[in-house]
CSV table of C-alpha atoms in Angstrom, one decimal:
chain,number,residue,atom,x,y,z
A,1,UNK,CA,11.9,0.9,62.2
A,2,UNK,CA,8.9,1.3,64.0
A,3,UNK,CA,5.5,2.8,62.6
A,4,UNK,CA,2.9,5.6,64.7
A,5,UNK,CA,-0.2,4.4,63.0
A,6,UNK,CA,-1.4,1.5,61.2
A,7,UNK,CA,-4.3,1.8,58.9
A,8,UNK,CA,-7.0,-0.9,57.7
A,9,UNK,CA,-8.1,-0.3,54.1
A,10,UNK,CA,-11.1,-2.6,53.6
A,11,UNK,CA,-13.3,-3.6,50.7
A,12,UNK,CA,-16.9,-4.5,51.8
A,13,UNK,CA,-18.7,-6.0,48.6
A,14,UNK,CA,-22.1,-7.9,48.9
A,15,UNK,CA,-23.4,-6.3,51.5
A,16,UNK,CA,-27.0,-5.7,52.3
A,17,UNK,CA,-28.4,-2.6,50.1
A,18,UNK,CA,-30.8,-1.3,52.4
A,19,UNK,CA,-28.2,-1.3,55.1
A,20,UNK,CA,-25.5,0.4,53.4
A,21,UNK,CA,-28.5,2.8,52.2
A,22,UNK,CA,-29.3,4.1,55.8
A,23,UNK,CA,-27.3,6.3,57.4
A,24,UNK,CA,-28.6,6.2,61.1
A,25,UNK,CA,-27.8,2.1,61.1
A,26,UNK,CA,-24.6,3.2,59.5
A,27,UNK,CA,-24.0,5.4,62.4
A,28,UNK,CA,-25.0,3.2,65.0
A,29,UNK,CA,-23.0,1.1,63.6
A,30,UNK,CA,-19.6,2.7,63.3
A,31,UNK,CA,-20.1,4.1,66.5
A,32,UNK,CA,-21.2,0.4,68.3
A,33,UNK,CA,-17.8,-0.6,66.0
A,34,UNK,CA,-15.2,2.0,67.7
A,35,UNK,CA,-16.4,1.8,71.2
A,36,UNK,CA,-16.5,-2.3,71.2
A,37,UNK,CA,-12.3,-1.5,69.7
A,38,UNK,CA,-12.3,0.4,72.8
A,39,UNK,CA,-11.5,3.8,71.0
A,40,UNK,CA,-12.3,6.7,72.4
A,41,UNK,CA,-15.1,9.0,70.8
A,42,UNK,CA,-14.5,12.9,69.8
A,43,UNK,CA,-17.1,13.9,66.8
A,44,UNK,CA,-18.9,12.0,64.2
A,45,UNK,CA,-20.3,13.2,61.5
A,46,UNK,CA,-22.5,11.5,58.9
A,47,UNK,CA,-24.5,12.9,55.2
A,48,UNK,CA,-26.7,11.0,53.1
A,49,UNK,CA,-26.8,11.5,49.6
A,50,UNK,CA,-29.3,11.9,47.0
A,51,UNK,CA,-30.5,9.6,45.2
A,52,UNK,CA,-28.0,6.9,47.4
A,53,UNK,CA,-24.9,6.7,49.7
A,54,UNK,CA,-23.5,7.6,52.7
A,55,UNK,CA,-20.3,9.0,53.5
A,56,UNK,CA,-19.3,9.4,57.3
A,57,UNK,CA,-16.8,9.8,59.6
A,58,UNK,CA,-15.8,9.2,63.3
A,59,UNK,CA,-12.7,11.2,64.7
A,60,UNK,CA,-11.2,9.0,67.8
A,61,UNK,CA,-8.4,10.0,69.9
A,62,UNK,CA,-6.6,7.5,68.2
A,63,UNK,CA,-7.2,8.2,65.2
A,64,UNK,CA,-10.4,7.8,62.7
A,65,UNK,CA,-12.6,5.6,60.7
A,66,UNK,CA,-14.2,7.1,57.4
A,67,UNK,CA,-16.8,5.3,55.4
A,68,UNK,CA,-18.5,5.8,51.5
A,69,UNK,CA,-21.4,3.7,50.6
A,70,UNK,CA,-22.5,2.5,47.2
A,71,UNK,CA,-26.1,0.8,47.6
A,72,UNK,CA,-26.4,0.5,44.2
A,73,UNK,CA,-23.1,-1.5,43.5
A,74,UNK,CA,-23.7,-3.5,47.2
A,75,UNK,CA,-20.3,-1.7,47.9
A,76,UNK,CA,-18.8,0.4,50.9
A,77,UNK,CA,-14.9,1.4,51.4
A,78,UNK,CA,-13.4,1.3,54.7
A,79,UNK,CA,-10.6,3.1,56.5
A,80,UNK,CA,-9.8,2.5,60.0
A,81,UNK,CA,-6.5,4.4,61.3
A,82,UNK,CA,-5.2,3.8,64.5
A,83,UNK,CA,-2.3,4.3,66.9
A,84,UNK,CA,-0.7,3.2,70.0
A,85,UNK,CA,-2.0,-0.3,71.7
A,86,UNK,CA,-4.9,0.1,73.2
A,87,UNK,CA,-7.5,-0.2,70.4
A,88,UNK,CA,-7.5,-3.2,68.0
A,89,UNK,CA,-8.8,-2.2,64.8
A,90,UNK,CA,-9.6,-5.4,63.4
A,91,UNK,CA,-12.4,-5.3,65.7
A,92,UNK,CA,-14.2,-2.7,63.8
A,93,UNK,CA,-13.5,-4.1,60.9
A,94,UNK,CA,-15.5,-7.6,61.6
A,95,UNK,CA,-18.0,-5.6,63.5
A,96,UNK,CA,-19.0,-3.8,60.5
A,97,UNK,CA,-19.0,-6.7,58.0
A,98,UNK,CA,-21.7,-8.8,60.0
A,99,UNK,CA,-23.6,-5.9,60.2
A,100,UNK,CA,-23.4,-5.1,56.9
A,101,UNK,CA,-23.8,-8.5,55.8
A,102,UNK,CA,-21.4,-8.4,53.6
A,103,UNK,CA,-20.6,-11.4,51.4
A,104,UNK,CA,-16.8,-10.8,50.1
A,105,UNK,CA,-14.3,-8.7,52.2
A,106,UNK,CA,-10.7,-7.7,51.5
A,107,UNK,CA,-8.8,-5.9,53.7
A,108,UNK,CA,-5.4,-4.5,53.1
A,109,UNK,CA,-3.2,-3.3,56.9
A,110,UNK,CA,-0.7,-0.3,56.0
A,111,UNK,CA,2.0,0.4,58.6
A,112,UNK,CA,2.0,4.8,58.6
A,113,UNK,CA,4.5,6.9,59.7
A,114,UNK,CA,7.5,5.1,60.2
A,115,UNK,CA,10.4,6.1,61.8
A,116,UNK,CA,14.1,4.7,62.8
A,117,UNK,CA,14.5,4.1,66.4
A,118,UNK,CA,17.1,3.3,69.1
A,119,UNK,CA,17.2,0.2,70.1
A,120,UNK,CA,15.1,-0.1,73.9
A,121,UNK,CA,13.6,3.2,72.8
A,122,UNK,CA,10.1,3.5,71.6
A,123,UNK,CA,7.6,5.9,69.3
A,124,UNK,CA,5.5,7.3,71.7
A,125,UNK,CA,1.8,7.7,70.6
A,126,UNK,CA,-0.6,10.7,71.2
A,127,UNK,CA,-3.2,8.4,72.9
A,128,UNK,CA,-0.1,7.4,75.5
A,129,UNK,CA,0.9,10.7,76.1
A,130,UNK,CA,-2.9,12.3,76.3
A,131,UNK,CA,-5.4,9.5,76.4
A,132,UNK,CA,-8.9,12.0,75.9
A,133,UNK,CA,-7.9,15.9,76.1
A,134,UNK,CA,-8.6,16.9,72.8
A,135,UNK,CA,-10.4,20.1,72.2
A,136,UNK,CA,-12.9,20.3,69.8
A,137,UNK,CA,-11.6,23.7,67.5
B,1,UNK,CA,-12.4,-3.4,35.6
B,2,UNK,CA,-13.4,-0.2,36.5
B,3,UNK,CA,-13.0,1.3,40.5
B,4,UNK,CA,-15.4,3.5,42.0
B,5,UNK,CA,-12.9,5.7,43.5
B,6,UNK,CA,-9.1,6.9,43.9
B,7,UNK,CA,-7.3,7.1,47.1
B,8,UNK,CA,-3.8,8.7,48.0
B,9,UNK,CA,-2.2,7.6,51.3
B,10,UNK,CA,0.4,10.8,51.9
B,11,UNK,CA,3.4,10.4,54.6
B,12,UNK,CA,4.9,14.3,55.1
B,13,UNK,CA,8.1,13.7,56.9
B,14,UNK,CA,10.2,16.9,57.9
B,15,UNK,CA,7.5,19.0,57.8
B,16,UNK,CA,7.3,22.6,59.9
B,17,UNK,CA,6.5,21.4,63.5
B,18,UNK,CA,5.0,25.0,64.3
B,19,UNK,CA,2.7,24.7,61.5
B,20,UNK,CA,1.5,21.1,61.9
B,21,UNK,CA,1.0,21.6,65.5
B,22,UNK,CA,-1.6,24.9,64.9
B,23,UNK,CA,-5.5,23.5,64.2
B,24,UNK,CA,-6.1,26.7,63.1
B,25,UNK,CA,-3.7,27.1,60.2
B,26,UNK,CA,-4.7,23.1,59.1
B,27,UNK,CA,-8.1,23.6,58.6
B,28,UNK,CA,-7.4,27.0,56.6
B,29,UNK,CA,-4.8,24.5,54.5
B,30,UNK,CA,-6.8,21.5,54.1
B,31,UNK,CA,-9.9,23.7,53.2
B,32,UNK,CA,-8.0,25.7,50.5
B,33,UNK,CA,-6.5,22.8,49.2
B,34,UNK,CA,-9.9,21.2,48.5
B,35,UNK,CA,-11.4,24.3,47.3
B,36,UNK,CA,-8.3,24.2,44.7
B,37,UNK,CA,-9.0,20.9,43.7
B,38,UNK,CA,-12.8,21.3,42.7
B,39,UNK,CA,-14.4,19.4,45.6
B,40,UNK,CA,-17.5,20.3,47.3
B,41,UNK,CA,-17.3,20.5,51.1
B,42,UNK,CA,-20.0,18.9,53.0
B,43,UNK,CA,-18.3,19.2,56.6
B,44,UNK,CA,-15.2,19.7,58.3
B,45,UNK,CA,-13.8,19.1,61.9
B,46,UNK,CA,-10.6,19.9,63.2
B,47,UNK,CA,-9.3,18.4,66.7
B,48,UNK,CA,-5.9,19.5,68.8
B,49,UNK,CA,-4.6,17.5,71.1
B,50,UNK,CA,-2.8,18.4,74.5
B,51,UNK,CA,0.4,18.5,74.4
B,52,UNK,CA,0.8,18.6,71.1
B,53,UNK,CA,-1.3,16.9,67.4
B,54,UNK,CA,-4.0,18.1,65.3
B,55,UNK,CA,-6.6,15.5,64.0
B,56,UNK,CA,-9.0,16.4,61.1
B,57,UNK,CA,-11.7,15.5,58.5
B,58,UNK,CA,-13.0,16.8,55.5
B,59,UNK,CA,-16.3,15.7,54.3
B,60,UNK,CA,-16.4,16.4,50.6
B,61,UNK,CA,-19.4,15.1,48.3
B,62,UNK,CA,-16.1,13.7,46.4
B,63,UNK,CA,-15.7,11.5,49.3
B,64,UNK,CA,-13.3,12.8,52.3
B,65,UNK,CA,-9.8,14.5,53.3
B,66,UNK,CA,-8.5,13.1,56.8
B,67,UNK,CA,-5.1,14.4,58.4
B,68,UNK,CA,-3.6,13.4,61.7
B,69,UNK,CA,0.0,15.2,62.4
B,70,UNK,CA,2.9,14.5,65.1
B,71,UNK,CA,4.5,17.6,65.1
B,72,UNK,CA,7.4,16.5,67.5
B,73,UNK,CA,8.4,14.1,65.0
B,74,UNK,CA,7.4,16.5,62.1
B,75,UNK,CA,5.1,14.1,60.3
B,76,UNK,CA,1.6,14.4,58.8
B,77,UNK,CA,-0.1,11.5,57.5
B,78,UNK,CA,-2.7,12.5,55.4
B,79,UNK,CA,-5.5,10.5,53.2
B,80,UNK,CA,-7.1,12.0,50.0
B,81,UNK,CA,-10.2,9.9,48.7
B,82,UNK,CA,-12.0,10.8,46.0
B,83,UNK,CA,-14.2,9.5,43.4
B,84,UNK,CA,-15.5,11.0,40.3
B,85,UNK,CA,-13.7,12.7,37.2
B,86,UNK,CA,-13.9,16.2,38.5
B,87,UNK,CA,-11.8,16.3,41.4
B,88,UNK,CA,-7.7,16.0,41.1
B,89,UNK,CA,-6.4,14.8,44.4
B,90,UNK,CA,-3.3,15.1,43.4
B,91,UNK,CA,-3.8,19.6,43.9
B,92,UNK,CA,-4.3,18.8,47.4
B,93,UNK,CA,-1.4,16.9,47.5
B,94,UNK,CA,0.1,19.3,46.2
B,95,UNK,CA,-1.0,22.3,48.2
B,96,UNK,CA,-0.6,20.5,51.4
B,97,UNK,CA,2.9,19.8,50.6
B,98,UNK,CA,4.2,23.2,50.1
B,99,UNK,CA,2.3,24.6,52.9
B,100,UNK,CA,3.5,22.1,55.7
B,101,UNK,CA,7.0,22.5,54.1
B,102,UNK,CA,7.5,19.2,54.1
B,103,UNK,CA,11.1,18.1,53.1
B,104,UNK,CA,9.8,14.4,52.5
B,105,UNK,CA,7.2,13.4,50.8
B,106,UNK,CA,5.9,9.7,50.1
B,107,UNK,CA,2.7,8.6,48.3
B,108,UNK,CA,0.6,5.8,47.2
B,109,UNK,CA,-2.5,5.8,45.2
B,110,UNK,CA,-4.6,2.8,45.5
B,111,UNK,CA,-7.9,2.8,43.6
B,112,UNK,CA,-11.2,1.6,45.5
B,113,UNK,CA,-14.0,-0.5,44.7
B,114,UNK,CA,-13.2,-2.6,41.9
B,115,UNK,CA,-16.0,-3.4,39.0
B,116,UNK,CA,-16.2,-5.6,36.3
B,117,UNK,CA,-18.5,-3.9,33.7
B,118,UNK,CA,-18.7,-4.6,30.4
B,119,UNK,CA,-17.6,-3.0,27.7
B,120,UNK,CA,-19.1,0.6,26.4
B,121,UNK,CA,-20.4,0.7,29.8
B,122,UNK,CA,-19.0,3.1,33.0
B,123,UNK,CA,-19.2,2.9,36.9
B,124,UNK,CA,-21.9,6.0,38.1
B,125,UNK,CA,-20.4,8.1,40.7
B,126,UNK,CA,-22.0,9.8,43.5
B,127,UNK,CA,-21.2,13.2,42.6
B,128,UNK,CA,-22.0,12.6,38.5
B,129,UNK,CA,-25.6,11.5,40.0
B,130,UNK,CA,-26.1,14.4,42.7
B,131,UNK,CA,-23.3,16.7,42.8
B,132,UNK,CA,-24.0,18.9,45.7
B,133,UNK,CA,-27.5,17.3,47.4
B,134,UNK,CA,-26.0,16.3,50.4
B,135,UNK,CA,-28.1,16.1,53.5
B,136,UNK,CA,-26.0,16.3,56.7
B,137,UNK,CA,-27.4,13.8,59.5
């Protein structure tokens, strides 16, 4: 068996409020996260909410990272998806918790779409196949 | 305990290659099916890749829809995260399902940012406190 995408669930508790309150750091950030896991870039998009929180996301050709922030509870959920071997998500992952400051992390790694394969053979991934041709719709 | 959110991971295996493979027909899916299930949509962007994928997000002030599909093995993988009584993820489950024709459907639902509180008391979410006051950034 062999899986397309694996998928980082994390848990940032403890971090700093004001941080997690801000959504240009937050977007700095993210951004400064995916291009250190050397993913490549196609839209972000990031809202504030009233009174508190941030919710955000970053399309990549391999994939995504979404965040939700909860100042008030020192809390903000994770998801990094990725495929193919190019980008190591656990680099966004760390990148995000010292920025954040965050005091207690869990992080839970998901294997997604997984599929029976010939022996020799291999899954191949969009990334492999078309490393940055995506077209914005 | 009590979590802040809910969060379905979805694997659609043997779904309709034809219709996971057009960005157009995705976003009209994914958009309905949040519509159906109550959520407010912030933002939404929807990415095809050459040859073939479609890669998506849905900002909802619920929290966020993403979908990333491989049509030539007929898979979706698709995450619904929500937070707040007055969504149902499980609609867009639902309604992604039977539009994708998927003959294969497998889903877990984690819950997100755990809280001790004590008793009498509840978690606030986001969209109890400010249900549509999104600013985009």
């Amino acid at each position: 068996m062999q899986a397309l995408g694996r998928q980082i669930l994390v848990e940032y508790y403890n971090c700093d409020p004001d941080i997690i309150n801000d959504v240009s750091q937050i977007e700095s950030i993210l951004l400064e996260a995916t291009r250190k896991s050397n993913a490549s870039i196609i839209s972000h998009n990031f809202h504030k909410f009233s009174p508190h929180g941030v919710s955000g996301t970053v399309v990549i050709a391999e994939s995504h990272v979404a965040i939700h922030t909860w100042p008030e509870y020192g809390y903000a959920a994770v998801d990094i998806f990725t495929c193919g071997e190019t980008i190591d998500p656990w680099i966004i992952q760390e990148h995000i918790k010292d920025c954040f400051r965050s005091g207690n992390v869990s992080s839970m790694e998901m294997k997604r779409g997984m599929f029976k394969v010939e022996e020799g053979q291999e899954l191949l991934f969009k990334p492999k196949d078309a490393p940055a041709f995506a077209n914005s719709y």
